[in-house]
Amino acid sequence: MKENILIVEDEFIVANDLRLMLTKAGYYVCGTAASVNEAKKIIEKENPTWVLLDIFLQDGSRGTELADFLTARKIGFVYISANTNQKVLESATATQPYGFLVKPFRERDLLIMLEIAREKHSQNLELVQQRETLLLQQVQSLIAAPANPESKMVHVPAAFQALIPFDYMKIDFFRHNEQADQFNFIRKSFGEYEILKNSALPESMGLTGRDLNLSKPKPIKGIGGYFLNGMDFRRSLLDDAWDKMLSNHFQLEAKLSHVFILEDKSMAVMSFYSRNPSEYASSKLALLLKANNAIVDLLYQVSVESSIPFVTSIKQPVVNNKMIEVAPGPKAPTTGFKDIVGNSPELLKVLDNILVVSKAEISVLITGESGTGKEKVAHNIHLLSARKNKPYIVVNCAALPHELIESELFGHEKGAYTGAIEKRVGKFELADGGTIFLDEIGEMPLEAQVKLLRVLQEKEIDHVGGKLPVKVNIRVIAATNRKLEKEVAEGRFRLDLYYRLNVFPISLPPLRARKEDIPELAAHFLKIFAKDTGRNVDRFTSHALGQLASYDWPGNIRELGHFIQRCMLISTGPVIERVELPETISEDGKGFIKTPALRTLEEMEKQHIVGVLKNCKGKVCGPGGAAEILDLPPSTLNSKMKKLGITREYYFNV
Ligand SMILES: Nc1ncnc2c1ncn2[C@@H]1O[C@H](COP(=O)(O)OP(=O)(O)OP(=O)(O)O)[C@@H](O)[C@H]1O
């Protein structure tokens, strides 16, 4: 069946050009609208598969205004605009389109974008479906849990966290439009919240009764929900003293709020707040709406059956999570993560994402500097997925010899080329039924990228020298420490492959952006190495921990791990009192600051490689590259650099 496209474009010539290109390519154009209102009428009548949306329309309406209308109907849309102003781009991106085409464009760009959008749309529908199911399951299992209302309340935030991310959440219960109870949930670590009831939160912020009277939460004006991101949220604070107080205290930048009418006609408002200024979107409100009945039942249960007396006075005693008896609610997801340590908000966000995406079958692209834990994240996604009992195959694309890459990935037949004396099963076939993790995907040569694209599209591989394609059932997780958008722009990475892999991006923060995780990581590594070596070293002094936290760790967690291993080996007692920090890049980025520590062979090797890389202006392989000068195969140099934690920061821009 032909795909049905609506064009929302007020410039006749552009609209006509689009119509001609699309018709020629086999699409059916069901209409052209010059305004948002006109578009809505056509959409109701024609139910298009796709809408191409201009952003600024002459009647003053904006294409972005249609986004919610289309999302609610599960219709995919892509923007076509001449305006690439960052603010416009940001507001368009917040509506989660399937693509963005900048005018003027070529016919080919339009068609490729539509093809990618189609793929993304179908994967997105799967993700939406999976999120809806997950939220419903979590809320329903909480309703069914044999626990008292207070205990259930303790588990409410964890049921929502991964689906509607927040740093702080509150539930206000209203009776006869008067506030009856308020529960505040402050995220502390994965699956752990501080819960403060009524006046306990403002009191904990040091506010007095007078402040509180001035900043009471606003009464409910209407039903339904809304969200405010970034500037819109900040503007709303001008006439919402309560939110202003909260946002100042917790550095909040976005809010999503929804009113639920309970069985006895009382009301409950769930409000989620995030430090991320673009956290919320209509898709998250839609999620709450989908689970509306279950959420209403849950909120009714915890409000009506609550044995906590309704509090009208700010003098009521504090009720926090330590005082509420905790009974078994839905299974806490915390237990599922293997070898991941840390509690910083940045890491918690990553864990939320792992939880959500592990249940879907879609591709994941993990980005982050070297040593930030990309492989750990990929492995955890596999372990939490339905494929957990099937193979998990790791391929380091940087270490594959260029001439053998296809045979390594896809396998070869006996005699396919000189030296192919045996048939070889490739990594994709080994991963059949399970997950393949393509590490350092940015290093994959263009020819192999074409083949990979085919595997993703057709779900089949061709053996080198083989006659027939072989079906494979695999989930692909890819990772890179490169900026793939830059690689695409410079022609080293295929745009279509990028879009296919980037269905669900997870970005890992560098260690310097989450220094609060350093003490926990340090203790974690110490424990592991003490066990491995049988040495009795089990603590750092706070001075040593302070030293560790003061360093930027360009090699991230891997470098920290190696360093702690060395500290342990040279320590003479059970406590590491102070550390000699590794060499670091000087502020001008040009040289090392020397520390008086005696160098290990590894450090010498590292310094030598960095020196050569600097001389080669960062060129690793090819003529005049570091590998040639060091007389090493590029794959060996790459793995040495990885092992020694040599990242681009060490040798670039010098
Ligand atoms: N959150 C974490 N908690 C504990 N250990 C971690 C964590 N993240 C990473 N590590 C450890 O740090 C090291 C590097 O992690 P990993 O190999 O996953 O990083 P990477 O980003 O894939 O690196 P590269 O880009 O070089 O391939 C490993 O030893 C891993 O066990």
XYZ file of C-alpha atoms and ligand atoms in Angstrom:
685
model
C 0.000 0.000 0.000
C 1.241 3.476 -0.852
C 2.277 5.673 2.060
C 0.081 8.640 2.528
C 1.787 12.013 3.038
C 0.429 15.407 4.056
C 2.515 18.487 3.244
C 2.122 21.451 5.581
C 3.846 24.267 3.713
C 2.607 27.753 2.910
C 4.988 28.479 0.037
C 3.244 27.198 -3.026
C 6.408 26.514 -5.040
C 8.067 24.522 -2.279
C 4.871 22.555 -1.610
C 4.520 21.785 -5.296
C 8.139 20.661 -5.614
C 7.659 18.376 -2.647
C 4.513 16.926 -4.143
C 6.282 16.188 -7.438
C 9.289 14.546 -5.752
C 7.132 12.405 -3.504
C 4.731 11.319 -6.222
C 7.635 10.401 -8.472
C 9.068 8.261 -5.674
C 5.785 6.353 -5.332
C 4.223 8.143 -2.354
C 0.621 9.320 -2.315
C 0.247 12.983 -1.316
C -3.125 13.268 0.390
C -3.100 17.035 0.675
C -1.257 20.299 1.116
C -2.113 22.600 4.006
C -0.929 26.168 4.508
C -1.851 26.468 8.195
C -2.107 24.367 11.329
C -5.917 24.493 11.337
C -6.174 23.433 7.730
C -3.716 20.612 8.449
C -5.801 19.325 11.360
C -8.879 19.051 9.147
C -6.997 17.063 6.493
C -5.411 14.819 9.128
C -8.834 13.980 10.641
C -10.139 13.095 7.193
C -7.162 11.400 5.549
C -5.225 9.942 8.497
C -1.831 10.310 6.745
C 1.137 8.048 7.452
C 3.547 10.982 7.424
C 3.357 14.731 7.745
C 6.054 17.022 6.346
C 5.883 20.156 8.454
C 7.181 23.625 7.740
C 7.861 25.383 11.048
C 6.914 29.020 10.388
C 3.631 29.463 8.557
C 2.343 32.737 7.169
C -0.811 32.908 9.291
C 1.443 33.051 12.354
C 0.869 29.428 13.338
C 3.821 27.111 13.815
C 4.274 23.581 12.583
C 5.523 22.650 16.060
C 1.976 23.286 17.371
C 0.847 20.214 15.469
C 3.350 17.920 17.160
C 1.159 16.890 20.120
C -1.827 16.365 17.837
C 0.248 14.041 15.639
C 1.977 12.217 18.489
C -1.386 11.437 20.088
C -2.463 9.849 16.770
C 0.854 8.028 16.382
C 1.483 9.817 13.064
C 5.155 10.378 12.241
C 6.309 13.860 11.245
C 9.447 15.513 9.953
C 10.229 19.207 9.851
C 11.250 20.997 6.709
C 12.492 24.470 7.451
C 14.861 27.128 6.211
C 15.438 28.247 9.769
C 18.364 26.681 11.575
C 18.442 29.107 14.441
C 19.451 27.145 17.552
C 16.401 28.173 19.566
C 14.081 27.035 16.776
C 15.987 23.781 16.421
C 15.777 23.149 20.147
C 12.051 23.747 20.347
C 11.531 21.545 17.278
C 13.731 18.770 18.704
C 11.772 18.857 21.973
C 8.681 17.732 20.039
C 10.567 14.584 19.004
C 10.237 14.628 15.210
C 11.531 11.778 13.058
C 13.744 14.032 11.046
C 14.649 17.585 10.155
C 15.417 18.719 6.636
C 16.927 22.126 5.976
C 15.779 24.019 2.894
C 17.023 24.000 0.195
C 17.454 20.220 -0.056
C 17.966 17.652 -2.779
C 15.398 15.048 -3.798
C 17.793 12.357 -2.579
C 18.014 13.926 0.907
C 14.237 13.954 1.193
C 13.863 10.317 0.217
C 16.675 9.072 2.474
C 15.251 11.044 5.354
C 11.820 9.501 4.836
C 13.297 6.024 4.718
C 15.187 6.568 7.955
C 12.145 8.194 9.557
C 10.064 5.140 8.651
C 12.503 2.796 10.351
C 12.781 5.047 13.394
C 9.017 5.385 13.628
C 8.405 1.642 13.698
C 11.108 1.154 16.324
C 9.744 4.030 18.301
C 6.259 2.558 18.319
C 7.761 -0.575 19.780
C 9.522 1.449 22.440
C 6.365 3.393 23.293
C 4.423 0.150 23.567
C 7.077 -1.347 25.764
C 7.156 1.728 28.045
C 3.372 1.647 28.406
C 3.460 -2.011 29.359
C 6.302 -1.485 31.817
C 4.571 1.398 33.603
C 1.294 -0.478 33.766
C 2.990 -3.585 35.116
C 4.854 -1.644 37.805
C 1.747 0.248 38.951
C -0.438 -2.864 38.900
C 2.044 -4.935 40.857
C 2.139 -2.169 43.452
C -1.676 -2.169 43.676
C -1.667 -5.938 44.134
C 1.199 -5.993 46.674
C 0.041 -7.176 50.113
C 1.369 -4.131 51.901
C -0.133 -1.238 53.830
C -0.627 2.121 52.079
C 2.397 3.773 53.693
C 4.673 0.979 52.513
C 3.212 1.163 49.043
C 3.809 4.890 48.971
C 7.504 4.223 49.562
C 7.620 2.235 46.323
C 5.645 4.672 44.159
C 8.637 6.697 42.894
C 10.586 3.646 41.726
C 7.571 2.513 39.670
C 7.690 5.767 37.653
C 11.383 6.682 37.648
C 12.593 4.921 34.512
C 9.544 5.970 32.483
C 9.184 9.569 33.652
C 12.654 10.542 34.854
C 12.836 12.923 37.798
C 15.184 14.207 40.459
C 12.331 15.235 42.695
C 8.670 14.253 42.649
C 5.659 15.154 44.713
C 2.119 13.945 45.068
C -0.459 16.407 46.377
C -3.808 15.095 47.548
C -6.693 17.548 47.500
C -10.129 17.203 49.134
C -12.774 19.810 48.340
C -10.026 21.661 46.507
C -8.131 22.103 49.796
C -4.743 20.503 50.085
C -4.910 17.480 52.358
C -1.534 15.772 52.092
C 1.701 16.151 50.253
C 4.366 13.525 49.747
C 7.798 14.629 48.546
C 10.240 12.166 47.048
C 13.878 13.117 46.629
C 16.025 10.757 44.623
C 19.089 9.628 46.566
C 20.416 6.647 44.640
C 19.078 3.931 42.378
C 15.774 2.745 43.887
C 16.321 4.864 47.008
C 14.349 7.990 47.884
C 14.071 10.283 50.809
C 10.380 10.717 51.499
C 9.187 13.785 53.344
C 5.575 14.427 54.123
C 3.860 17.807 54.297
C 5.851 20.421 56.191
C 8.867 18.151 56.578
C 10.337 19.163 53.238
C 10.269 22.950 53.683
C 11.399 22.523 57.264
C 14.332 20.473 56.072
C 15.185 23.423 53.820
C 15.232 25.710 56.834
C 12.004 27.548 55.936
C 9.758 29.005 58.618
C 5.960 28.934 58.981
C 5.753 32.422 57.482
C 7.714 31.419 54.385
C 5.437 28.445 54.062
C 2.256 30.472 54.123
C 3.671 32.622 51.369
C 4.629 29.674 49.254
C 1.761 27.236 49.527
C 1.303 25.041 46.439
C -1.154 26.609 44.035
C -4.745 25.284 44.038
C -5.712 23.109 41.078
C -7.115 25.115 38.196
C -8.172 22.366 35.847
C -7.783 18.707 35.100
C -5.303 17.060 32.713
C -1.590 17.598 32.523
C 1.133 19.881 31.234
C 4.888 20.091 31.047
C 7.342 22.991 31.126
C 10.956 22.778 30.017
C 13.904 25.146 30.470
C 12.942 28.785 29.874
C 9.206 28.040 30.056
C 9.686 26.428 33.442
C 11.816 29.302 34.702
C 9.213 31.810 33.517
C 6.475 29.912 35.365
C 8.398 30.368 38.618
C 7.552 34.085 38.621
C 4.072 33.329 39.857
C 4.670 30.030 41.625
C 6.586 30.615 44.837
C 6.425 26.947 45.819
C 8.033 25.741 42.615
C 10.528 28.573 42.834
C 11.550 27.442 46.290
C 11.903 23.843 45.087
C 13.807 24.686 41.966
C 16.255 26.893 43.857
C 16.891 24.167 46.360
C 17.204 21.218 43.970
C 18.402 23.104 40.841
C 15.345 21.982 38.887
C 14.881 22.976 35.264
C 11.742 21.205 34.054
C 8.389 20.005 35.342
C 5.637 17.647 34.272
C 2.402 17.582 36.204
C -0.847 15.643 35.932
C -4.124 15.807 37.838
C -5.927 12.534 38.594
C -9.558 12.377 39.741
C -9.897 9.636 42.314
C -12.853 7.359 42.986
C -14.308 9.532 45.760
C -13.939 12.629 43.540
C -10.977 13.857 45.535
C -7.950 14.792 43.450
C -4.307 13.903 43.337
C -1.614 15.777 41.437
C 1.584 14.022 40.516
C 4.410 16.441 39.686
C 7.778 15.339 38.362
C 10.750 17.718 38.328
C 14.069 17.305 36.576
C 17.434 19.048 36.464
C 17.534 18.409 32.735
C 16.008 21.461 31.004
C 14.565 19.436 28.120
C 13.417 16.368 30.013
C 9.701 16.373 29.373
C 7.625 15.912 26.244
C 4.056 15.139 25.289
C 4.985 11.459 24.914
C 5.588 11.308 28.678
C 2.213 12.871 29.419
C 0.656 10.393 27.011
C 2.237 7.604 29.011
C 0.514 8.777 32.203
C -2.724 9.042 30.323
C -2.425 5.454 29.078
C -1.916 4.158 32.597
C -4.512 6.595 33.984
C -6.928 4.008 35.427
C -4.226 2.026 37.171
C -2.586 5.189 38.548
C -5.963 6.410 39.833
C -6.505 3.078 41.618
C -3.062 3.224 43.159
C -3.382 6.824 44.319
C -6.828 6.099 45.759
C -5.421 3.131 47.644
C -2.596 5.106 49.174
C -4.741 8.149 49.988
C -7.994 6.608 51.254
C -6.578 3.712 53.177
C -3.747 5.768 54.541
C -3.480 5.550 58.279
C -1.350 8.670 58.333
C -3.713 11.411 59.562
C -4.362 14.218 57.093
C -2.177 17.073 58.087
C -3.487 20.597 58.061
C -0.936 22.230 60.274
C 2.694 22.784 59.345
C 3.588 21.665 62.856
C 2.777 18.037 62.164
C 5.601 15.571 62.869
C 7.926 14.619 60.063
C 7.125 11.362 58.334
C 10.052 10.213 56.295
C 11.033 6.943 54.798
C 12.967 5.879 57.843
C 9.825 5.981 59.935
C 7.590 4.172 57.487
C 7.723 0.419 57.696
C 8.904 -0.899 54.322
C 7.077 -3.941 53.050
C 7.847 -5.847 49.850
C 6.501 -3.828 46.937
C 7.361 -4.493 43.269
C 10.780 -6.010 42.848
C 13.370 -3.269 43.064
C 15.298 -3.124 39.787
C 18.517 -2.172 41.585
C 19.671 -5.733 41.888
C 19.836 -6.193 38.124
C 22.992 -4.156 37.371
C 26.225 -6.052 37.177
C 29.502 -4.354 38.121
C 28.177 -0.829 37.906
C 29.024 1.371 40.852
C 28.001 4.985 41.510
C 25.119 7.158 42.633
C 25.589 10.446 40.836
C 22.451 11.828 39.127
C 24.288 11.461 35.781
C 24.843 7.746 36.342
C 21.323 7.190 37.716
C 19.933 8.583 34.490
C 22.003 6.065 32.542
C 20.702 3.234 34.733
C 17.101 4.362 34.103
C 17.799 4.199 30.391
C 19.326 0.736 30.632
C 16.229 -0.473 32.395
C 13.859 0.909 29.772
C 15.778 -0.103 26.677
C 16.746 -3.570 27.829
C 13.156 -4.730 27.455
C 12.844 -3.503 23.861
C 14.428 -5.193 20.872
C 15.799 -2.025 19.353
C 19.352 -0.949 18.527
C 21.235 1.103 21.077
C 24.105 3.504 20.488
C 26.283 4.151 23.537
C 28.566 7.157 23.387
C 31.142 8.426 25.855
C 34.863 8.901 26.291
C 37.141 5.905 26.550
C 36.889 4.052 29.854
C 33.534 5.515 30.921
C 31.848 2.116 31.100
C 30.264 1.670 27.650
C 30.967 -2.045 27.578
C 29.518 -2.442 31.072
C 26.338 -0.682 29.970
C 26.030 -2.849 26.863
C 26.497 -6.025 28.885
C 23.882 -4.955 31.414
C 21.371 -4.228 28.646
C 21.922 -7.768 27.397
C 21.675 -9.271 30.888
C 18.358 -7.536 31.558
C 16.886 -8.409 28.161
C 14.863 -11.421 27.071
C 18.051 -12.589 25.282
C 20.014 -12.939 28.516
C 20.450 -16.699 28.178
C 21.662 -16.416 24.583
C 25.129 -15.408 23.375
C 26.602 -12.001 24.028
C 29.386 -11.371 21.521
C 31.763 -8.434 21.805
C 33.521 -7.147 18.688
C 36.129 -4.423 18.946
C 35.878 -2.839 15.504
C 39.170 -0.937 16.006
C 41.119 -4.138 16.593
C 39.814 -5.974 13.507
C 42.433 -6.141 10.738
C 40.962 -4.185 7.806
C 41.554 -6.924 5.267
C 39.792 -9.548 7.399
C 36.948 -7.494 8.796
C 34.208 -9.004 6.631
C 35.328 -12.526 7.245
C 35.526 -11.889 11.012
C 32.054 -10.394 11.138
C 30.179 -12.427 8.556
C 32.282 -15.584 8.236
C 33.736 -17.141 5.091
C 33.412 -20.317 3.081
C 36.320 -22.674 2.636
C 38.472 -21.421 -0.247
C 36.813 -17.977 -0.328
C 40.290 -16.452 -0.614
C 43.904 -17.540 -0.360
C 44.456 -18.829 3.120
C 40.780 -19.617 3.807
C 41.484 -23.285 4.342
C 38.527 -23.823 6.670
C 34.980 -22.510 6.737
C 34.731 -19.813 9.401
C 31.674 -18.786 11.391
C 31.531 -15.003 11.784
C 30.663 -13.008 14.909
C 27.129 -12.269 13.704
C 26.327 -15.950 13.386
C 27.908 -16.646 16.763
C 25.590 -14.037 18.245
C 22.491 -15.563 16.638
C 19.562 -15.358 19.053
C 21.513 -13.033 21.338
C 23.251 -9.659 21.308
C 26.261 -8.410 19.383
C 28.167 -5.501 20.890
C 30.057 -3.515 18.269
C 32.576 -1.534 20.269
C 34.325 1.421 18.623
C 31.885 1.384 15.731
C 33.311 4.740 14.581
C 36.448 2.875 13.453
C 34.573 0.595 11.057
C 35.675 1.125 7.430
C 33.045 2.407 4.997
C 32.883 -0.852 2.988
C 32.057 -2.848 6.097
C 29.489 -0.209 7.102
C 27.506 -0.964 3.939
C 27.395 -4.655 4.857
C 26.414 -3.883 8.430
C 23.572 -1.725 7.176
C 22.321 -4.666 5.168
C 22.387 -6.921 8.230
C 20.346 -4.374 10.159
C 17.841 -3.928 7.340
C 17.468 -7.470 6.054
C 18.471 -9.420 9.160
C 20.663 -11.633 7.035
C 24.362 -11.971 6.323
C 26.456 -13.080 3.386
C 29.467 -15.297 4.060
C 32.543 -14.193 2.141
C 32.538 -16.535 -0.856
C 29.041 -17.782 0.049
C 26.223 -18.190 -2.429
C 23.123 -17.725 -0.307
C 22.341 -15.253 2.457
C 21.935 -16.647 5.981
C 19.195 -15.378 8.314
C 20.334 -14.127 11.728
C 18.341 -12.969 14.709
C 20.481 -10.486 16.591
C 20.184 -7.358 18.632
C 22.874 -4.779 17.912
C 24.364 -2.534 20.545
C 27.101 -0.226 19.286
C 29.458 2.099 21.108
C 31.889 4.806 20.179
C 34.032 7.449 21.795
C 33.936 9.514 18.622
C 31.408 12.201 17.775
C 29.576 10.257 15.099
C 27.726 13.339 13.850
C 31.135 14.828 13.030
C 32.233 11.580 11.384
C 29.058 11.671 9.258
C 29.616 15.316 8.334
C 33.186 14.509 7.253
C 32.104 11.510 5.188
C 33.704 8.801 7.338
C 30.470 7.351 8.653
C 27.299 6.588 6.700
C 24.327 8.752 7.654
C 21.842 5.931 7.115
C 23.824 3.571 9.344
C 24.093 6.288 11.981
C 20.318 6.715 12.068
C 19.699 2.997 12.197
C 22.074 2.526 15.121
C 21.060 5.673 16.933
C 17.515 4.554 17.714
C 18.075 4.771 21.436
C 21.159 6.799 22.324
C 22.770 6.491 25.743
C 25.476 8.996 26.532
C 27.913 8.212 29.331
C 29.279 11.158 31.281
C 33.053 11.352 31.827
C 34.264 10.722 35.362
C 35.208 14.397 35.817
C 31.499 15.247 35.445
C 30.507 12.889 38.248
C 33.285 13.186 40.784
C 30.923 12.240 43.588
C 31.197 8.654 42.277
C 34.986 8.545 42.810
C 35.045 7.461 46.506
C 32.600 4.629 45.837
C 34.490 3.507 42.746
C 37.789 3.679 44.610
C 36.409 1.486 47.405
C 34.968 -0.901 44.801
C 38.327 -1.337 43.037
C 40.194 -1.674 46.299
C 37.897 -4.488 47.355
C 38.305 -6.311 44.038
C 42.100 -6.026 43.954
C 42.480 -6.906 47.638
C 40.502 -10.074 46.986
C 42.489 -10.902 43.824
C 45.871 -10.418 45.466
C 45.030 -11.526 49.013
C 46.416 -8.252 50.383
C 44.890 -6.617 53.389
C 44.376 -3.053 52.126
C 40.845 -1.896 52.670
C 40.586 1.879 53.070
C 41.699 5.310 51.950
C 42.065 8.255 54.281
C 39.748 11.144 53.476
C 42.842 13.078 52.399
C 43.634 10.399 49.792
C 40.006 10.334 48.621
C 40.098 14.106 48.299
C 43.243 13.779 46.169
C 41.538 11.215 43.920
C 38.521 13.459 43.501
C 40.703 16.447 42.629
C 42.122 14.759 39.550
C 40.326 14.803 36.178
C 40.987 11.200 35.085
C 41.242 11.650 31.310
C 41.217 7.841 30.985
C 38.087 7.772 33.153
C 37.088 4.741 35.231
C 39.616 2.439 33.574
C 42.453 4.786 34.492
C 41.144 5.150 38.044
C 41.008 1.346 38.356
C 44.595 0.903 37.165
C 45.792 3.646 39.450
C 44.139 2.149 42.505
C 45.632 -1.225 41.707
C 49.075 0.386 41.780
C 48.350 2.321 44.972
C 47.430 -0.921 46.632
C 50.534 -2.721 45.477
C 52.871 -0.073 46.877
C 50.963 0.528 50.101
C 52.551 -0.783 53.290
C 49.501 -0.955 55.600
C 45.734 -1.502 55.468
C 45.045 2.209 54.916
C 46.163 4.191 51.880
C 47.010 7.519 53.418
C 47.980 9.594 50.430
C 48.408 9.010 46.743
C 50.843 10.214 44.104
C 48.555 11.325 41.345
C 49.441 10.265 37.819
C 50.927 12.610 35.334
C 48.344 14.989 34.107
C 48.054 17.312 31.171
C 49.239 20.785 32.015
C 46.762 23.606 31.730
C 48.024 24.745 28.354
C 47.537 21.150 27.171
C 51.112 21.063 25.907
C 53.054 19.010 28.385
C 53.067 16.967 31.536
C 53.244 18.157 35.064
C 55.867 15.974 36.646
C 55.166 14.250 39.892
C 58.067 12.984 41.944
C 56.850 9.376 41.846
C 59.160 6.822 40.304
C 57.863 5.841 36.910
C 56.678 2.340 36.118
C 57.454 0.739 32.776
C 53.832 1.222 31.837
C 54.066 4.938 32.535
C 57.212 5.195 30.416
C 55.451 3.370 27.614
C 52.446 5.633 27.926
C 54.547 8.770 27.834
C 56.474 7.552 24.807
C 53.317 6.695 22.851
C 51.740 10.060 23.745
C 54.923 11.828 22.602
C 54.863 10.048 19.248
C 51.152 10.741 18.809
C 51.771 14.410 19.444
C 54.508 14.458 16.821
C 52.128 12.813 14.346
C 49.416 15.365 15.144
C 47.221 12.603 16.492
C 47.430 10.394 13.390
C 47.315 6.778 14.582
C 47.500 4.711 11.394
C 48.473 5.191 7.768
C 51.681 6.697 6.316
C 53.474 8.885 8.859
C 51.104 7.748 11.599
C 52.156 6.731 15.117
C 51.749 3.006 14.387
C 54.228 3.213 11.501
C 56.779 5.149 13.574
C 56.456 2.772 16.519
C 56.598 -0.182 14.115
C 53.383 -1.652 15.497
C 50.258 -2.911 13.691
C 47.558 -0.196 14.126
C 45.307 -2.675 15.953
C 48.060 -3.380 18.515
C 48.677 0.320 19.022
C 44.948 0.919 19.425
C 44.628 -1.738 22.088
C 47.760 -0.499 23.874
C 46.311 3.021 23.890
C 43.093 1.666 25.287
C 44.871 -0.330 27.977
C 47.002 2.639 28.993
C 44.025 5.005 28.990
C 45.458 7.242 26.252
C 42.573 9.334 24.998
C 42.492 12.095 22.417
C 42.790 14.722 25.180
C 46.357 13.527 25.737
C 47.664 14.268 22.305
C 45.199 16.353 20.325
C 45.368 20.118 19.699
C 49.074 20.149 20.457
N 30.107 2.265 36.850
C 31.155 1.444 36.973
N 31.385 0.832 38.131
C 32.463 0.047 38.282
N 33.367 -0.191 37.331
C 33.183 0.384 36.147
C 32.063 1.216 35.904
N 32.128 1.648 34.637
C 33.248 1.122 34.116
N 33.880 0.363 35.016
C 35.177 -0.315 34.802
O 36.012 0.576 34.067
C 36.721 -0.100 33.039
C 36.361 0.465 31.684
O 35.001 0.178 31.400
P 34.506 -0.181 29.932
O 35.454 -1.085 29.228
O 33.089 -0.601 30.031
O 34.639 1.290 29.292
P 34.438 1.716 27.756
O 33.762 3.045 27.783
O 33.780 0.614 26.994
O 35.921 1.916 27.260
P 36.475 1.983 25.711
O 35.845 3.158 25.054
O 37.923 2.209 25.919
O 36.128 0.698 25.069
C 36.362 -1.568 33.192
O 37.348 -2.155 34.000
C 35.050 -1.559 33.941
O 34.910 -2.700 34.726
